[in-house]
Short mmCIF file of N, CA and C and ligand atoms in Angstrom, two decimals:
data_model
loop_
_atom_site.label_atom_id
_atom_site.label_comp_id
_atom_site.label_asym_id
_atom_site.label_seq_id
_atom_site.Cartn_x
_atom_site.Cartn_y
_atom_site.Cartn_z
N LEU A 165 0.79 10.85 12.62
CA LEU A 165 1.69 10.80 10.82
C LEU A 165 1.13 11.44 10.23
N ILE A 166 1.63 12.15 8.93
CA ILE A 166 0.33 12.21 8.12
C ILE A 166 0.72 11.91 6.90
N TYR A 167 -0.10 10.78 5.21
CA TYR A 167 0.15 10.42 4.45
C TYR A 167 0.24 11.34 3.64
N ILE A 168 1.25 11.31 2.66
CA ILE A 168 1.13 12.19 1.06
C ILE A 168 0.87 11.40 -0.01
N THR A 169 1.11 11.17 -1.15
CA THR A 169 0.90 10.68 -2.18
C THR A 169 0.91 11.29 -3.35
N ARG A 170 1.71 10.53 -4.35
CA ARG A 170 2.31 11.51 -5.64
C ARG A 170 2.09 10.56 -6.53
N ARG A 171 1.37 10.52 -7.50
CA ARG A 171 0.19 9.83 -8.73
C ARG A 171 1.54 9.75 -10.55
N PHE A 172 1.82 7.95 -10.52
CA PHE A 172 3.33 8.43 -11.65
C PHE A 172 2.25 7.73 -12.67
N ASN A 173 2.71 7.78 -13.71
CA ASN A 173 1.86 6.74 -14.77
C ASN A 173 3.63 6.55 -16.32
N PHE A 174 3.21 5.45 -15.83
CA PHE A 174 4.41 4.29 -17.31
C PHE A 174 3.66 3.40 -17.79
N SER A 175 3.96 3.36 -19.65
CA SER A 175 3.58 2.36 -20.02
C SER A 175 5.23 1.33 -19.73
N ALA A 176 4.60 0.03 -20.41
CA ALA A 176 6.22 -1.10 -20.34
C ALA A 176 5.63 -2.25 -20.75
N SER A 177 6.22 -3.18 -21.24
CA SER A 177 5.42 -4.73 -22.03
C SER A 177 6.33 -5.02 -21.12
N HIS A 178 5.21 -6.68 -20.60
CA HIS A 178 6.80 -8.05 -20.29
C HIS A 178 5.81 -9.17 -20.83
N ARG A 179 6.05 -10.38 -20.76
CA ARG A 179 6.10 -11.11 -20.36
C ARG A 179 5.83 -12.06 -19.16
N VAL A 180 4.54 -12.50 -18.62
CA VAL A 180 4.32 -13.15 -17.09
C VAL A 180 4.83 -14.58 -16.99
N TYR A 181 5.90 -15.64 -16.88
CA TYR A 181 6.21 -16.57 -17.10
C TYR A 181 7.10 -17.48 -16.21
N ASN A 182 7.33 -18.47 -16.04
CA ASN A 182 8.71 -19.32 -15.70
C ASN A 182 9.15 -19.97 -16.58
N PRO A 183 10.36 -19.19 -16.99
CA PRO A 183 11.08 -20.35 -17.97
C PRO A 183 11.22 -21.84 -17.31
N ASN A 184 11.25 -21.90 -15.84
CA ASN A 184 11.40 -24.05 -15.79
C ASN A 184 10.31 -24.42 -16.23
N LEU A 185 9.24 -23.70 -17.06
CA LEU A 185 7.92 -24.33 -17.49
C LEU A 185 7.62 -24.34 -18.78
N SER A 186 6.74 -25.38 -18.90
CA SER A 186 6.57 -24.93 -20.74
C SER A 186 5.51 -24.55 -21.03
N ASP A 187 5.31 -23.80 -21.79
CA ASP A 187 4.32 -22.87 -23.01
C ASP A 187 2.75 -22.55 -22.32
N GLU A 188 2.56 -24.12 -22.10
CA GLU A 188 1.25 -24.12 -21.69
C GLU A 188 0.84 -24.48 -20.96
N GLU A 189 1.81 -24.80 -19.61
CA GLU A 189 1.69 -24.70 -18.18
C GLU A 189 1.80 -23.61 -18.07
N ASN A 190 2.55 -22.55 -18.46
CA ASN A 190 2.58 -20.82 -18.31
C ASN A 190 1.29 -20.43 -18.55
N LEU A 191 1.08 -20.94 -20.01
CA LEU A 191 -0.51 -19.99 -20.12
C LEU A 191 -2.00 -21.05 -19.16
N LYS A 192 -2.06 -22.02 -18.47
CA LYS A 192 -2.39 -22.19 -17.66
C LYS A 192 -2.40 -21.19 -16.07
N ILE A 193 -1.43 -20.91 -15.65
CA ILE A 193 -1.19 -19.85 -14.15
C ILE A 193 -1.23 -18.67 -15.87
N TYR A 194 -0.17 -18.31 -16.27
CA TYR A 194 -0.37 -16.41 -15.96
C TYR A 194 -1.58 -16.39 -17.04
N GLY A 195 -2.23 -16.95 -17.63
CA GLY A 195 -3.14 -16.47 -18.77
C GLY A 195 -2.28 -15.62 -20.07
N LYS A 196 -2.82 -14.97 -20.26
CA LYS A 196 -3.00 -13.64 -21.56
C LYS A 196 -1.54 -12.55 -21.18
N CYS A 197 -1.00 -13.47 -19.97
CA CYS A 197 0.02 -12.80 -19.32
C CYS A 197 1.50 -13.38 -19.88
N SER A 198 1.45 -14.57 -20.40
CA SER A 198 2.49 -15.19 -21.10
C SER A 198 2.81 -15.40 -22.89
N ASN A 199 2.15 -14.77 -22.88
CA ASN A 199 2.15 -14.26 -23.93
C ASN A 199 3.61 -15.27 -24.79
N PRO A 200 3.57 -15.88 -25.37
CA PRO A 200 5.83 -15.57 -26.11
C PRO A 200 6.50 -14.31 -25.56
N ASN A 201 5.26 -13.47 -27.03
CA ASN A 201 6.00 -12.14 -27.61
C ASN A 201 5.55 -11.06 -26.28
N GLY A 202 4.97 -11.71 -25.34
CA GLY A 202 5.05 -10.09 -25.21
C GLY A 202 4.24 -9.29 -24.91
N HIS A 203 3.63 -8.07 -23.81
CA HIS A 203 1.92 -7.74 -24.28
C HIS A 203 2.43 -6.05 -23.30
N GLY A 204 1.61 -4.95 -23.49
CA GLY A 204 2.14 -3.77 -23.18
C GLY A 204 1.12 -3.85 -21.62
N HIS A 205 1.63 -2.53 -20.69
CA HIS A 205 -0.25 -2.54 -20.20
C HIS A 205 0.36 -0.54 -19.59
N ASN A 206 -0.86 0.21 -19.72
CA ASN A 206 -0.20 1.11 -18.93
C ASN A 206 -0.46 1.25 -17.40
N TYR A 207 0.64 1.51 -16.74
CA TYR A 207 0.49 1.45 -15.80
C TYR A 207 0.50 3.01 -14.84
N ILE A 208 -0.49 2.57 -13.45
CA ILE A 208 -0.65 4.07 -12.45
C ILE A 208 -0.75 3.39 -11.48
N MET A 209 0.84 3.73 -10.36
CA MET A 209 1.16 3.81 -9.44
C MET A 209 1.33 5.09 -8.01
N ASP A 210 0.89 5.20 -7.18
CA ASP A 210 0.71 5.27 -6.55
C ASP A 210 2.01 5.42 -5.53
N VAL A 211 2.86 6.31 -4.84
CA VAL A 211 3.77 6.73 -3.88
C VAL A 211 3.79 7.05 -2.47
N THR A 212 3.73 6.14 -1.32
CA THR A 212 2.68 7.27 -0.66
C THR A 212 3.82 7.22 0.40
N VAL A 213 4.33 8.24 1.17
CA VAL A 213 5.19 8.45 2.75
C VAL A 213 4.54 9.08 3.20
N ALA A 214 4.70 8.40 4.85
CA ALA A 214 4.56 8.94 6.02
C ALA A 214 5.41 9.82 7.16
N GLY A 215 4.98 10.92 7.09
CA GLY A 215 6.50 11.53 8.71
C GLY A 215 5.35 12.66 8.91
N GLU A 216 6.10 13.69 9.64
CA GLU A 216 6.24 13.91 10.44
C GLU A 216 5.87 15.60 9.68
N ILE A 217 4.63 17.17 10.03
CA ILE A 217 5.56 18.01 9.23
C ILE A 217 6.89 18.76 10.38
N ASP A 218 7.51 18.88 8.65
CA ASP A 218 8.74 19.40 9.09
C ASP A 218 7.53 21.35 9.66
N THR A 219 8.35 22.16 10.72
CA THR A 219 7.54 22.96 10.44
C THR A 219 8.41 24.23 9.78
N GLU A 220 9.42 24.10 9.35
CA GLU A 220 9.64 25.24 8.96
C GLU A 220 8.81 25.11 7.33
N THR A 221 8.91 24.33 6.67
CA THR A 221 7.75 23.91 5.54
C THR A 221 6.19 23.93 5.45
N GLY A 222 5.98 23.41 6.20
CA GLY A 222 5.01 22.52 6.27
C GLY A 222 4.36 21.73 5.91
N PHE A 223 5.39 20.50 5.18
CA PHE A 223 5.40 19.82 4.40
C PHE A 223 5.26 18.58 4.99
N VAL A 224 5.69 16.94 4.48
CA VAL A 224 5.65 16.63 5.42
C VAL A 224 7.01 15.98 4.05
N MET A 225 6.98 15.83 3.15
CA MET A 225 9.07 16.12 1.86
C MET A 225 7.17 16.83 0.95
N ASP A 226 8.21 17.54 -0.24
CA ASP A 226 8.52 18.65 -0.94
C ASP A 226 7.28 17.55 -1.78
N LEU A 227 7.03 17.88 -2.61
CA LEU A 227 6.57 16.40 -3.77
C LEU A 227 7.66 16.43 -4.34
N THR A 228 8.05 18.13 -5.32
CA THR A 228 8.70 17.55 -6.16
C THR A 228 9.89 17.37 -5.61
N GLU A 229 10.49 17.11 -4.62
CA GLU A 229 11.97 15.79 -4.35
C GLU A 229 11.22 14.62 -5.10
N LEU A 230 9.92 14.23 -4.01
CA LEU A 230 9.15 12.79 -4.28
C LEU A 230 9.75 11.85 -5.80
N LYS A 231 9.31 13.46 -7.23
CA LYS A 231 8.87 13.50 -7.77
C LYS A 231 9.91 12.96 -8.36
N ASP A 232 10.91 14.11 -7.96
CA ASP A 232 12.53 13.33 -9.08
C ASP A 232 13.39 12.15 -8.58
N ILE A 233 12.65 11.56 -7.20
CA ILE A 233 13.40 10.77 -6.81
C ILE A 233 12.71 9.36 -8.01
N VAL A 234 11.60 9.44 -7.72
CA VAL A 234 11.28 7.88 -7.94
C VAL A 234 10.98 8.29 -9.43
N ASN A 235 10.70 9.63 -10.79
CA ASN A 235 11.93 10.06 -12.04
C ASN A 235 12.73 9.27 -12.33
N LYS A 236 13.59 9.44 -11.36
CA LYS A 236 15.10 8.88 -12.10
C LYS A 236 15.08 8.16 -11.82
N ASP A 237 14.89 6.83 -10.35
CA ASP A 237 15.69 5.78 -10.34
C ASP A 237 14.08 4.59 -10.48
N ILE A 238 13.31 4.98 -11.08
CA ILE A 238 12.12 4.19 -11.19
C ILE A 238 11.85 4.72 -12.64
N ILE A 239 10.89 5.56 -13.22
CA ILE A 239 9.75 5.97 -14.17
C ILE A 239 10.95 5.93 -15.17
N TYR A 240 12.48 6.54 -15.18
CA TYR A 240 12.60 6.80 -16.55
C TYR A 240 13.67 5.08 -16.94
N LYS A 241 13.11 3.84 -15.79
CA LYS A 241 13.70 2.43 -16.15
C LYS A 241 13.08 2.29 -16.99
N VAL A 242 11.57 1.63 -16.40
CA VAL A 242 11.18 1.26 -17.06
C VAL A 242 10.31 1.91 -18.26
N ASP A 243 9.75 3.13 -17.89
CA ASP A 243 9.22 3.78 -19.02
C ASP A 243 9.65 3.78 -20.22
N HIS A 244 8.68 3.34 -21.44
CA HIS A 244 7.79 2.31 -22.74
C HIS A 244 9.36 1.42 -22.43
N ARG A 245 9.62 0.75 -21.44
CA ARG A 245 10.68 0.15 -21.80
C ARG A 245 10.20 -1.75 -21.34
N ASN A 246 10.86 -2.81 -21.70
CA ASN A 246 10.44 -4.33 -21.93
C ASN A 246 10.68 -4.39 -20.38
N LEU A 247 10.05 -4.78 -19.08
CA LEU A 247 10.50 -5.39 -18.19
C LEU A 247 11.34 -6.41 -17.99
N ASN A 248 10.78 -7.62 -18.55
CA ASN A 248 11.90 -8.34 -18.86
C ASN A 248 13.47 -8.65 -18.89
N THR A 249 13.58 -7.08 -20.21
CA THR A 249 14.88 -7.21 -20.93
C THR A 249 15.52 -6.19 -20.55
N ASP A 250 15.21 -5.32 -20.36
CA ASP A 250 15.63 -3.55 -20.20
C ASP A 250 15.80 -2.70 -18.61
N VAL A 251 15.54 -3.49 -17.92
CA VAL A 251 15.91 -3.16 -17.35
C VAL A 251 16.05 -3.76 -15.75
N ASP A 252 17.34 -2.83 -15.56
CA ASP A 252 19.04 -3.65 -14.55
C ASP A 252 17.91 -4.61 -13.59
N PHE A 253 17.16 -3.72 -12.12
CA PHE A 253 16.91 -4.46 -10.88
C PHE A 253 15.66 -4.88 -11.04
N MET A 254 15.11 -5.56 -12.42
CA MET A 254 14.41 -7.21 -12.70
C MET A 254 14.97 -7.80 -13.55
N LYS A 255 16.25 -8.15 -13.61
CA LYS A 255 16.71 -9.34 -14.26
C LYS A 255 17.14 -10.45 -13.62
N GLY A 256 16.24 -11.36 -14.40
CA GLY A 256 16.18 -12.85 -13.40
C GLY A 256 15.16 -13.03 -12.26
N ILE A 257 14.48 -12.11 -12.37
CA ILE A 257 12.92 -11.49 -11.67
C ILE A 257 11.72 -11.37 -12.23
N LEU A 258 10.54 -12.44 -11.65
CA LEU A 258 8.73 -12.55 -12.71
C LEU A 258 8.70 -11.26 -12.74
N ALA A 259 8.38 -10.82 -13.63
CA ALA A 259 8.08 -9.23 -13.72
C ALA A 259 6.43 -9.45 -13.53
N SER A 260 5.85 -10.01 -12.51
CA SER A 260 4.46 -10.09 -11.92
C SER A 260 4.46 -8.39 -11.44
N THR A 261 3.08 -7.98 -11.09
CA THR A 261 3.29 -6.66 -10.75
C THR A 261 3.57 -6.53 -9.55
N GLU A 262 3.58 -7.78 -8.43
CA GLU A 262 3.95 -8.36 -6.79
C GLU A 262 5.52 -7.64 -7.00
N ASN A 263 5.98 -8.68 -7.69
CA ASN A 263 7.56 -8.65 -7.37
C ASN A 263 8.08 -6.73 -8.36
N LEU A 264 7.14 -5.84 -9.37
CA LEU A 264 7.10 -5.22 -9.61
C LEU A 264 7.19 -4.05 -8.72
N ALA A 265 6.64 -4.26 -7.68
CA ALA A 265 6.73 -3.55 -6.30
C ALA A 265 7.97 -3.40 -4.68
N ILE A 266 7.39 -4.41 -5.07
CA ILE A 266 9.12 -4.80 -4.22
C ILE A 266 10.16 -3.84 -4.80
N LYS A 267 10.95 -4.25 -5.96
CA LYS A 267 11.80 -4.16 -6.33
C LYS A 267 11.64 -2.58 -6.20
N PHE A 268 10.54 -2.00 -6.96
CA PHE A 268 10.50 -0.02 -6.58
C PHE A 268 10.77 0.16 -5.57
N TRP A 269 10.08 -0.60 -4.52
CA TRP A 269 10.50 -0.47 -3.05
C TRP A 269 12.09 0.12 -2.39
N GLU A 270 12.58 -1.14 -3.07
CA GLU A 270 14.08 -1.65 -2.65
C GLU A 270 14.98 -0.04 -3.22
N GLN A 271 14.63 0.47 -4.83
CA GLN A 271 15.14 1.30 -5.43
C GLN A 271 14.97 2.93 -4.41
N ILE A 272 13.22 3.21 -3.91
CA ILE A 272 13.90 4.53 -3.27
C ILE A 272 13.93 4.54 -1.43
N GLU A 273 13.32 3.77 -1.43
CA GLU A 273 13.47 3.30 -0.31
C GLU A 273 14.34 4.17 1.02
N ASN A 274 15.77 3.81 1.02
CA ASN A 274 16.47 5.27 1.31
C ASN A 274 16.75 6.28 1.05
N LYS A 275 16.03 6.55 -0.01
CA LYS A 275 16.49 8.05 -0.14
C LYS A 275 15.61 9.03 0.30
N VAL A 276 13.58 8.04 0.59
CA VAL A 276 12.30 9.27 0.70
C VAL A 276 13.52 8.88 1.92
N LYS A 277 13.73 7.83 3.00
CA LYS A 277 13.95 8.38 4.06
C LYS A 277 15.19 9.12 4.69
N THR A 278 14.41 9.61 6.60
CA THR A 278 14.96 10.42 6.73
C THR A 278 14.15 10.35 9.18
N ASN A 279 14.97 11.09 9.64
CA ASN A 279 14.66 10.61 11.18
C ASN A 279 12.42 11.33 11.08
N LYS A 280 12.45 11.51 9.89
CA LYS A 280 11.18 12.45 10.49
C LYS A 280 10.17 11.03 9.50
N ARG A 281 10.43 10.97 8.32
CA ARG A 281 9.49 9.55 7.07
C ARG A 281 9.96 9.51 6.99
N ARG A 282 9.51 7.99 6.20
CA ARG A 282 10.18 7.58 5.49
C ARG A 282 8.62 6.57 3.93
N LEU A 283 9.16 5.95 3.34
CA LEU A 283 8.28 4.99 2.78
C LEU A 283 7.53 4.47 2.98
N HIS A 284 5.59 4.75 3.25
CA HIS A 284 4.28 3.69 3.15
C HIS A 284 3.87 2.70 2.89
N SER A 285 3.94 3.33 1.41
CA SER A 285 3.25 2.19 0.71
C SER A 285 3.56 2.64 -0.67
N ILE A 286 3.56 1.55 -2.26
CA ILE A 286 3.71 1.73 -3.04
C ILE A 286 2.16 0.88 -3.37
N LYS A 287 1.40 1.14 -4.25
CA LYS A 287 0.23 0.49 -4.90
C LYS A 287 0.97 0.92 -6.78
N ILE A 288 0.45 -0.48 -7.56
CA ILE A 288 0.32 -0.02 -8.73
C ILE A 288 -0.84 -1.23 -9.25
N GLN A 289 -1.52 -0.30 -10.28
CA GLN A 289 -2.60 -0.49 -10.98
C GLN A 289 -2.47 -0.64 -12.50
N GLU A 290 -2.12 -2.18 -12.58
CA GLU A 290 -2.00 -2.74 -13.41
C GLU A 290 -2.55 -2.37 -14.72
N THR A 291 -4.16 -3.11 -14.41
CA THR A 291 -5.13 -3.04 -15.49
C THR A 291 -6.67 -1.74 -14.56
N ILE A 292 -7.44 -1.50 -14.45
CA ILE A 292 -8.77 -1.00 -14.62
C ILE A 292 -8.78 -1.69 -12.76
N ASN A 293 -8.97 -3.37 -13.56
CA ASN A 293 -9.01 -4.14 -12.12
C ASN A 293 -8.27 -5.00 -11.82
N ASN A 294 -6.80 -4.78 -11.20
CA ASN A 294 -5.89 -5.78 -11.15
C ASN A 294 -5.16 -4.44 -10.14
N SER A 295 -4.96 -4.52 -9.17
CA SER A 295 -3.71 -3.48 -8.78
C SER A 295 -3.03 -4.58 -7.52
N VAL A 296 -1.39 -3.32 -7.06
CA VAL A 296 -0.85 -4.57 -5.71
C VAL A 296 -0.04 -3.14 -5.06
N GLU A 297 -0.28 -3.20 -4.10
CA GLU A 297 0.27 -2.43 -2.83
C GLU A 297 0.57 -2.80 -1.85
N TYR A 298 2.64 -2.65 -1.34
CA TYR A 298 3.20 -2.91 -0.84
C TYR A 298 3.58 -1.69 0.65
N TYR A 299 3.85 -2.88 1.40
CA TYR A 299 3.99 -1.79 2.66
C TYR A 299 5.48 -2.59 2.99
N GLY A 300 6.37 -2.67 2.42
CA GLY A 300 7.65 -2.67 2.78
C GLY A 300 7.79 -4.62 3.49
N LYS A 301 8.71 -4.48 4.22
CA LYS A 301 9.37 -6.02 4.82
C LYS A 301 7.97 -6.15 6.17
N SER A 302 8.32 -5.74 6.98
CA SER A 302 7.60 -5.13 8.03
C SER A 302 6.69 -4.14 8.50
N LYS A 303 6.28 -4.03 9.48
CA LYS A 303 5.67 -2.97 9.71
C LYS A 303 6.18 -2.42 11.01
N GLN A 304 6.96 -1.19 10.38
CA GLN A 304 7.94 -0.05 11.32
C GLN A 304 6.57 0.86 11.15
N GLY A 305 6.19 0.78 12.84
CA GLY A 305 5.14 1.66 13.17
C GLY A 305 5.94 2.74 14.44
N LYS A 306 5.33 3.79 14.71
CA LYS A 306 6.12 4.30 15.72
C LYS A 306 5.10 3.90 17.04
ZN1 ZN B 631 0.85 -8.13 -18.71
#
């Protein structure tokens, strides 16, 4: 298998909090990220596809096609938005980077998949020091 990766950038705001807890308890768990009026991040996301090389094109996947899928189904929906209130697939879900990675995966998994390739990972960097990687529900190795 060969792995290909495309990087994306988006800026979004959120408040990470559990609505069942008090502001004090939320502050204890989520720190600055629980600020009641929210705050923003410049996220960096790496989307990796694993597959076999197509003998006609020499590609695992045309990166422009990957770019178009991710832009349409993820980036245009989250860039310069509030992740708590503006994004249909994040409604009712705690806007942590972990949950973002899982929900992003769900948006594009089936569109990337063919009999020769599949989504391998989504890595989201929230700050210079913090990042999350998601590899799907189960290892679907060959
Ligand atoms: Zn945050």
